[in-house]
Amino acid sequence: MSPGPRRPAGWRTLSCALATAVLAAAAPGAAVAVAPATASAAPVRTPPRSAPEAGSDAPSLPRIPAVLDDRTCTEASRKAPRMTPWQQTLLNPSAAWRHSTGRGVTVAVVDTGVAADGVPALAGRVASGEDGGSATEDCVGHGTFVAGLIAAARSKGTGFAGIAPDARILAVRGTDRQGRATAEGMADGIDAAVRGGARVICVPRALPRGGPALTAAVRRAVQRDALVVAPAYAPREDDEDAPAPAAWPARLPGVLAVAALTPQGAADQTRAPRTRPDLAAPGVSVMSTGPRGDGYFTGSGAEFAAALVAGTAALVDEYRPGLSAAQLAERLTGTAYRPAPDTERRLVGAGTVDPVAAVTGELGDKGDRAEAAPAAAPHVPAPPPDTGRDRALLVAGGVTAVILLVALGAVAVPLGRRRGWRPGRLPPSGPPGAARP
């Protein structure tokens, strides 16, 4: 059987070139088609930019104790890093400071006391409750650490500041001088905070059990329209994978229960605590002031997350005077960053507290997350459109054009050489071997 008509080598080259061009154009499209599926699996929230700094720097700071084993007071820290701690990078309170700094708002700290003297970041803004001034002394340092998270002043020497840097602190002793707490002592402290006129009462101790006195004190605070903020659970040294036990006073009605976040922006609990949180805030490896001097300490626990929520409440109270305690709590939860779809709400409640939206946002009709006013929110440019597919098609088109030019050259050059570059005539139509005109 005789072979069919043989096409010139140039035509074979052209066919190969066209096939290559089709593959080149299809491959980028296939790669781009996978990209949206990968992107949609990404979490809603990204880790804060300062997380690596916090993870490496915070352990180098001395740790603030909650209870002293002996009668030796906590020594001053000699470390004063200039870094901005991760809790501020995540919450971005400086964007809210253009509208509110907590000026004129009193936040009570019911804890080990708050050092009124010797801590420059709190100088002139710490008052004592009804105990004759002993609450302005803090041997442990835990209460001063909490007060710093709430209201430490801004300073040029460091990036650290409290969430409400102009708020006033009412120091109330809720523990003994070594830091040991009881339900009765906390109840007395809450009552003293109410009598002292505190608008926000931070109780940074999670007790394993309550009692009639504590329940009654919280009820009186709610009746006096004070917002009580407390940790949803206490730090544990036992099985970290087990649910955190119930905590008082956070378990009581009218108390805003707060969970802690890690420097990666995730919940610090793996299972839902017995006391369900209403809100979350940074609470692991956070940085704040100590009981004396201008050095800093680090600490971890939901009690420090509660302090940051209390500071945010002070910002809101200055900017929106006249809100009831219930409305203030609703604004804090209603403006929170919602957790990612795959995040268990039982770990973080409404989400992460947002100082900017809490101050300037407008609550939706059905409890939707508030959108911050344009003037208050930091300007974030809109993300550029996804041009990956456009770039792929442009590259494929360019490759195709080049291949076609090369293929045409492969056909035209041999033909031109055989004809001595003389113009030719089109071949006649009809079967092979037909006579030419």
Coordinates of C-alpha atoms in Angstrom, one line a residue:
M1 CA 0.0 0.0 0.0
S2 CA 1.5 3.3 -1.1
P3 CA 1.9 6.0 1.6
G4 CA -0.4 9.1 1.3
P5 CA 0.9 12.4 0.3
R6 CA 3.7 13.6 2.6
R7 CA 3.3 17.0 4.1
P8 CA 6.4 19.3 4.2
A9 CA 8.5 19.2 7.4
G10 CA 7.3 22.8 8.1
W11 CA 3.7 21.6 8.5
R12 CA 4.8 19.0 11.0
T13 CA 6.6 21.7 12.9
L14 CA 3.5 23.9 12.8
S15 CA 1.3 21.1 14.1
C16 CA 3.7 20.5 17.0
A17 CA 3.9 24.2 17.8
L18 CA 0.1 24.5 17.9
A19 CA -0.2 21.5 20.2
T20 CA 2.5 23.0 22.5
A21 CA 0.7 26.3 22.5
V22 CA -2.6 24.7 23.5
L23 CA -0.9 22.9 26.4
A24 CA 0.9 26.1 27.5
A25 CA -2.4 28.0 27.5
A26 CA -4.3 25.2 29.4
A27 CA -1.7 24.6 32.1
P28 CA -1.8 28.0 33.8
G29 CA -5.6 27.9 33.7
A30 CA -5.6 24.6 35.5
A31 CA -3.2 25.9 38.1
V32 CA -5.3 29.0 38.7
A33 CA -8.5 27.0 38.9
V34 CA -7.1 25.3 42.0
A35 CA -6.1 28.5 43.8
P36 CA -9.6 29.7 44.9
A37 CA -10.2 26.3 46.6
T38 CA -7.0 26.6 48.5
A39 CA -7.7 30.3 49.5
S40 CA -11.2 29.5 50.7
A41 CA -9.8 27.0 53.2
A42 CA -7.7 29.7 54.9
P43 CA -8.8 30.9 58.4
V44 CA -10.7 34.1 58.7
R45 CA -8.3 35.7 61.1
T46 CA -4.6 35.9 60.4
P47 CA -2.0 35.7 63.2
P48 CA -1.0 39.1 64.6
R49 CA 2.2 40.5 63.0
S50 CA 3.9 40.8 66.4
A51 CA 3.4 37.2 67.3
P52 CA 7.0 36.1 66.6
E53 CA 8.3 39.1 68.6
A54 CA 6.0 38.2 71.5
G55 CA 6.9 34.6 71.5
S56 CA 10.6 35.3 71.6
D57 CA 10.6 38.4 73.9
A58 CA 8.0 37.7 76.5
P59 CA 9.7 34.7 78.1
S60 CA 12.8 36.9 78.8
L61 CA 10.7 39.1 81.1
P62 CA 10.2 38.1 84.7
R63 CA 6.9 36.5 85.3
I64 CA 4.4 38.2 87.5
P65 CA 3.2 36.0 90.4
A66 CA -0.4 35.7 91.6
V67 CA 0.4 34.4 95.1
L68 CA 3.6 34.8 97.1
D69 CA 5.0 31.7 98.8
D70 CA 6.7 33.7 101.5
R71 CA 6.6 37.3 102.8
T72 CA 9.2 38.6 100.3
C73 CA 7.7 41.1 98.0
T74 CA 8.1 40.8 94.3
E75 CA 11.3 42.6 93.2
A76 CA 11.2 45.3 90.5
S77 CA 12.0 44.3 86.9
R78 CA 15.1 45.6 85.3
K79 CA 13.9 45.0 81.8
A80 CA 12.2 47.7 79.8
P81 CA 11.9 46.6 76.2
R82 CA 10.9 49.3 73.7
M83 CA 8.9 46.8 71.6
T84 CA 5.1 47.1 71.2
P85 CA 3.6 44.1 72.9
W86 CA 1.6 41.7 70.8
Q87 CA -1.7 42.5 72.6
Q88 CA -1.5 46.1 71.4
T89 CA -0.7 45.1 67.8
L90 CA -3.7 42.7 67.7
L91 CA -6.2 45.1 69.4
N92 CA -4.8 48.3 67.9
P93 CA -6.2 50.6 70.6
S94 CA -4.2 53.6 69.2
A95 CA -6.8 53.9 66.5
A96 CA -9.5 54.4 69.2
W97 CA -7.4 56.9 71.1
R98 CA -8.2 59.6 68.5
H99 CA -11.7 59.5 70.0
S100 CA -11.3 58.2 73.5
T101 CA -8.6 57.5 76.0
G102 CA -10.8 56.6 79.0
R103 CA -10.4 60.1 80.5
G104 CA -12.8 60.6 83.4
V105 CA -13.7 56.9 83.7
T106 CA -12.9 55.0 86.9
V107 CA -12.0 51.4 86.7
A108 CA -11.8 49.4 90.0
V109 CA -9.2 46.6 90.3
V110 CA -10.2 44.2 93.0
D111 CA -7.0 42.3 93.5
T112 CA -3.7 42.4 95.5
G113 CA -3.7 46.3 95.5
V114 CA -2.2 48.7 93.0
A115 CA 1.0 50.5 93.6
A116 CA 0.2 54.2 93.6
D117 CA 3.9 55.4 94.0
G118 CA 7.0 54.2 92.3
V119 CA 5.3 53.2 89.0
P120 CA 5.7 56.0 86.5
A121 CA 3.1 54.6 84.1
L122 CA 0.3 54.9 86.7
A123 CA 1.5 58.0 88.6
G124 CA -1.2 60.4 89.7
R125 CA -4.1 58.2 88.6
V126 CA -4.5 55.6 91.3
A127 CA -6.8 56.2 94.2
S128 CA -7.6 53.9 97.2
G129 CA -10.9 52.5 98.3
E130 CA -12.2 52.5 101.8
D131 CA -9.4 50.6 103.5
G132 CA -7.4 53.7 104.6
G133 CA -4.9 53.6 101.7
S134 CA -3.4 50.1 102.1
A135 CA -4.8 49.1 98.7
T136 CA -2.3 51.5 97.0
E137 CA 0.5 49.1 98.2
D138 CA 1.1 46.0 96.2
C139 CA 3.6 43.4 97.6
V140 CA 2.6 40.8 95.0
G141 CA 2.4 42.9 91.9
H142 CA -0.5 41.1 90.3
G143 CA -3.0 44.0 90.8
T144 CA -0.5 46.5 89.5
F145 CA 0.1 44.3 86.4
V146 CA -3.7 44.3 85.8
A147 CA -3.9 48.0 86.3
G148 CA -1.1 48.6 83.8
L149 CA -3.0 46.6 81.1
I150 CA -6.0 48.8 81.7
A151 CA -4.6 52.3 82.1
A152 CA -0.8 52.6 81.9
A153 CA 0.2 55.9 80.4
R154 CA 1.8 56.3 77.0
S155 CA 5.5 56.8 77.1
K156 CA 8.1 57.7 74.5
G157 CA 10.5 55.1 75.9
T158 CA 8.4 52.1 75.0
G159 CA 5.6 50.9 72.8
F160 CA 3.6 49.6 75.7
A161 CA 0.5 51.4 77.1
G162 CA -2.7 50.5 78.7
I163 CA -5.9 50.2 76.6
A164 CA -7.4 53.3 78.3
P165 CA -4.2 55.3 79.1
D166 CA -6.1 58.2 80.7
A167 CA -8.5 56.2 82.8
R168 CA -8.4 56.4 86.6
I169 CA -7.8 53.3 88.7
L170 CA -9.6 52.6 92.0
A171 CA -7.4 50.2 93.9
V172 CA -9.4 47.8 96.1
R173 CA -7.9 44.9 98.0
G174 CA -9.7 41.7 97.4
T175 CA -7.0 39.3 98.6
D176 CA -4.6 39.2 101.6
R177 CA -1.1 40.7 101.2
Q178 CA 0.2 37.4 99.9
G179 CA -2.4 37.2 97.1
R180 CA -4.7 34.5 98.6
A181 CA -8.3 35.2 97.6
T182 CA -11.6 34.1 99.1
A183 CA -15.2 34.6 98.0
E184 CA -15.9 36.7 101.0
G185 CA -12.9 38.9 100.4
M186 CA -13.8 39.4 96.8
A187 CA -17.4 40.3 97.8
D188 CA -16.1 42.9 100.2
G189 CA -13.9 44.3 97.4
I190 CA -16.8 44.5 94.9
D191 CA -18.9 46.4 97.5
A192 CA -16.0 48.8 98.1
A193 CA -15.6 49.4 94.4
V194 CA -19.3 50.2 94.1
R195 CA -19.2 52.6 97.0
G196 CA -16.1 54.2 95.4
G197 CA -18.1 55.1 92.3
A198 CA -16.4 52.7 89.9
R199 CA -18.1 52.5 86.5
V200 CA -16.2 49.3 85.6
I201 CA -15.1 46.7 88.1
C202 CA -12.4 44.3 87.1
V203 CA -12.2 41.2 89.3
P204 CA -9.2 39.4 87.9
R205 CA -9.5 36.3 90.1
A206 CA -11.4 33.2 89.1
L207 CA -12.5 31.4 92.3
P208 CA -13.3 27.7 92.2
R209 CA -16.5 28.3 94.3
G210 CA -18.7 31.2 95.1
G211 CA -21.0 31.9 98.0
P212 CA -24.0 34.0 99.1
A213 CA -21.8 37.0 99.9
L214 CA -20.2 37.1 96.5
T215 CA -23.6 36.6 94.7
A216 CA -25.1 39.4 96.7
A217 CA -22.2 41.7 96.0
V218 CA -22.4 41.2 92.3
R219 CA -26.2 41.7 92.4
R220 CA -25.7 45.1 94.2
A221 CA -23.1 46.1 91.6
V222 CA -25.5 45.3 88.8
Q223 CA -28.2 47.3 90.5
R224 CA -25.9 50.2 90.8
D225 CA -25.2 50.0 87.0
A226 CA -21.6 49.0 87.2
L227 CA -20.1 46.6 84.7
V228 CA -18.3 43.6 86.4
V229 CA -15.6 41.9 84.2
A230 CA -14.0 38.7 85.3
P231 CA -12.0 35.7 83.9
A232 CA -14.0 32.7 82.7
Y233 CA -11.5 30.3 84.2
A234 CA -8.3 30.2 86.3
P235 CA -4.8 29.1 85.3
R236 CA -4.3 25.4 85.9
E237 CA -1.3 23.2 86.4
D238 CA -3.1 19.9 86.0
D239 CA -4.6 18.4 82.8
E240 CA -4.6 21.2 80.3
D241 CA -6.8 19.2 77.9
A242 CA -9.7 18.9 80.4
P243 CA -12.4 21.5 80.5
A244 CA -11.6 24.4 82.8
P245 CA -13.7 24.2 86.0
A246 CA -16.4 26.7 86.7
A247 CA -15.2 30.1 87.9
W248 CA -16.8 32.7 90.2
P249 CA -17.8 35.5 89.9
A250 CA -17.8 35.1 86.1
R251 CA -20.5 32.4 86.5
L252 CA -22.9 34.8 88.1
P253 CA -25.6 36.7 86.1
G254 CA -24.6 40.2 85.0
V255 CA -20.8 39.5 84.9
L256 CA -18.9 39.7 81.6
A257 CA -16.9 36.4 81.4
V258 CA -13.6 36.7 79.4
A259 CA -11.4 34.0 77.8
A260 CA -7.7 34.3 76.8
L261 CA -6.1 34.3 73.4
T262 CA -2.6 33.1 72.5
P263 CA -0.1 35.3 70.5
Q264 CA -1.4 33.5 67.4
G265 CA -4.9 34.8 68.0
A266 CA -6.3 31.4 69.0
A267 CA -8.1 30.4 72.1
D268 CA -5.8 29.1 74.9
Q269 CA -8.2 26.3 75.8
T270 CA -8.7 23.2 73.7
R271 CA -12.1 22.3 75.3
A272 CA -15.0 24.6 76.3
P273 CA -14.6 25.8 79.9
R274 CA -17.4 25.1 82.4
T275 CA -18.2 28.8 82.5
R276 CA -19.0 29.9 79.0
P277 CA -17.1 33.0 78.0
D278 CA -18.9 36.1 76.6
L279 CA -15.8 37.5 75.0
A280 CA -12.1 37.0 74.4
A281 CA -8.9 39.1 74.5
P282 CA -5.1 38.5 74.5
G283 CA -4.1 36.7 77.7
V284 CA -1.0 34.6 77.0
S285 CA 2.5 36.1 77.3
V286 CA 1.1 39.7 77.7
M287 CA 3.4 42.5 78.9
S288 CA 2.6 45.0 81.6
T289 CA 3.9 47.0 84.6
G290 CA 5.2 45.6 87.9
P291 CA 4.7 46.7 91.5
R292 CA 7.5 49.3 91.4
G293 CA 10.0 50.9 88.9
D294 CA 9.7 51.3 85.2
G295 CA 10.5 47.7 84.2
Y296 CA 8.0 45.2 82.8
F297 CA 6.8 41.7 83.5
T298 CA 5.0 39.0 81.5
G299 CA 2.0 37.0 82.5
S300 CA -0.5 34.5 81.1
G301 CA -4.1 33.9 82.1
A302 CA -7.7 34.8 81.4
E303 CA -7.5 37.4 84.2
F304 CA -5.3 39.5 82.0
A305 CA -7.7 39.2 79.1
A306 CA -10.4 40.5 81.5
A307 CA -8.2 43.5 82.2
L308 CA -8.0 44.4 78.5
V309 CA -11.8 44.1 78.1
A310 CA -12.2 46.4 81.2
G311 CA -9.9 48.9 79.6
T312 CA -12.0 48.8 76.4
A313 CA -15.1 49.4 78.4
A314 CA -13.5 52.5 79.8
L315 CA -12.9 53.8 76.2
V316 CA -16.5 53.2 75.3
D317 CA -17.8 54.8 78.5
E318 CA -16.0 58.1 77.8
Y319 CA -17.0 58.2 74.2
R320 CA -20.6 57.1 74.8
P321 CA -21.6 58.4 78.2
G322 CA -25.0 57.4 79.4
L323 CA -25.0 53.8 78.4
S324 CA -26.2 51.3 81.0
A325 CA -23.9 48.5 82.1
A326 CA -26.0 46.1 80.1
Q327 CA -25.7 48.3 77.0
L328 CA -22.0 48.6 77.5
A329 CA -21.6 44.8 77.7
E330 CA -23.8 44.5 74.6
R331 CA -21.6 46.9 72.7
L332 CA -18.4 45.1 73.7
T333 CA -19.8 41.7 72.5
G334 CA -21.7 43.1 69.5
T335 CA -18.6 44.7 68.0
A336 CA -16.3 41.8 68.6
Y337 CA -14.4 40.1 65.8
R338 CA -16.3 37.0 65.1
P339 CA -14.4 33.7 65.4
A340 CA -13.6 31.8 62.2
P341 CA -16.4 29.4 61.0
D342 CA -14.5 26.4 62.3
T343 CA -13.8 27.9 65.7
E344 CA -15.8 26.7 68.6
R345 CA -17.7 29.7 70.0
R346 CA -17.8 28.1 73.4
L347 CA -14.1 28.8 73.6
V348 CA -14.2 32.5 72.8
G349 CA -17.8 33.6 73.1
A350 CA -18.7 36.5 70.8
G351 CA -15.1 36.7 69.6
T352 CA -12.2 39.0 70.2
V353 CA -12.8 42.4 71.7
D354 CA -12.3 45.3 69.2
P355 CA -11.6 48.7 70.8
V356 CA -12.0 50.7 67.6
A357 CA -15.4 49.2 66.7
A358 CA -16.6 49.2 70.3
V359 CA -16.0 53.0 70.5
T360 CA -17.2 54.1 67.0
G361 CA -19.2 51.3 65.5
E362 CA -22.9 51.2 65.0
L363 CA -24.7 48.1 66.2
G364 CA -26.9 46.2 63.7
D365 CA -30.6 45.7 64.2
K366 CA -30.2 42.0 64.9
G367 CA -27.0 42.0 66.8
D368 CA -24.8 41.9 63.7
R369 CA -21.2 43.0 64.2
A370 CA -20.9 46.8 64.2
E371 CA -18.9 48.5 61.5
A372 CA -16.5 51.2 62.7
A373 CA -17.0 54.7 61.5
P374 CA -14.7 55.5 58.6
A375 CA -12.9 58.2 60.6
A376 CA -12.1 55.9 63.4
A377 CA -10.9 52.8 61.6
P378 CA -7.3 52.8 60.3
H379 CA -7.2 53.0 56.6
V380 CA -6.6 49.7 55.0
P381 CA -6.3 49.7 51.2
A382 CA -8.7 47.4 49.4
P383 CA -6.9 44.2 48.4
P384 CA -6.0 44.2 44.7
P385 CA -8.1 42.0 42.4
D386 CA -6.8 38.4 41.9
T387 CA -4.8 38.8 38.7
G388 CA -3.2 35.3 38.7
R389 CA -5.5 34.1 36.0
D390 CA -5.0 37.2 33.9
R391 CA -1.2 36.9 34.2
A392 CA -1.4 33.2 33.2
L393 CA -3.5 33.9 30.1
L394 CA -1.2 36.8 29.1
V395 CA 1.9 34.6 29.4
A396 CA 0.2 31.8 27.5
G397 CA -0.9 34.2 24.7
G398 CA 2.7 35.5 24.4
V399 CA 4.1 32.0 24.3
T400 CA 1.6 31.0 21.6
A401 CA 2.4 34.0 19.5
V402 CA 6.1 33.3 19.6
I403 CA 5.6 29.6 18.8
L404 CA 3.4 30.5 15.8
L405 CA 6.0 32.9 14.5
V406 CA 8.7 30.3 14.8
A407 CA 6.4 27.7 13.1
L408 CA 5.5 30.0 10.2
G409 CA 9.2 30.7 9.7
A410 CA 9.9 26.9 9.7
V411 CA 7.4 26.6 6.8
A412 CA 8.2 29.7 4.8
V413 CA 12.0 29.7 4.9
P414 CA 12.5 26.2 3.2
L415 CA 9.9 27.0 0.6
G416 CA 11.5 30.4 -0.1
R417 CA 14.9 28.8 -0.5
R418 CA 13.7 26.2 -3.0
R419 CA 12.1 28.9 -5.1
G420 CA 15.0 31.2 -4.9
W421 CA 12.7 33.7 -3.0
R422 CA 10.6 34.2 -6.2
P423 CA 6.9 34.7 -5.8
G424 CA 4.9 31.5 -6.4
R425 CA 1.4 30.6 -7.3
L426 CA -1.3 28.9 -5.3
P427 CA -1.6 25.2 -6.1
P428 CA -4.7 24.2 -8.0
S429 CA -7.6 22.6 -6.4
G430 CA -8.4 19.0 -7.2
P431 CA -6.9 15.6 -6.8
P432 CA -3.1 15.1 -6.7
G433 CA -1.5 14.9 -10.1
A434 CA -4.1 17.0 -11.9
A435 CA -2.8 19.1 -14.8
R436 CA -1.9 22.7 -14.0
P437 CA -3.5 25.5 -16.0

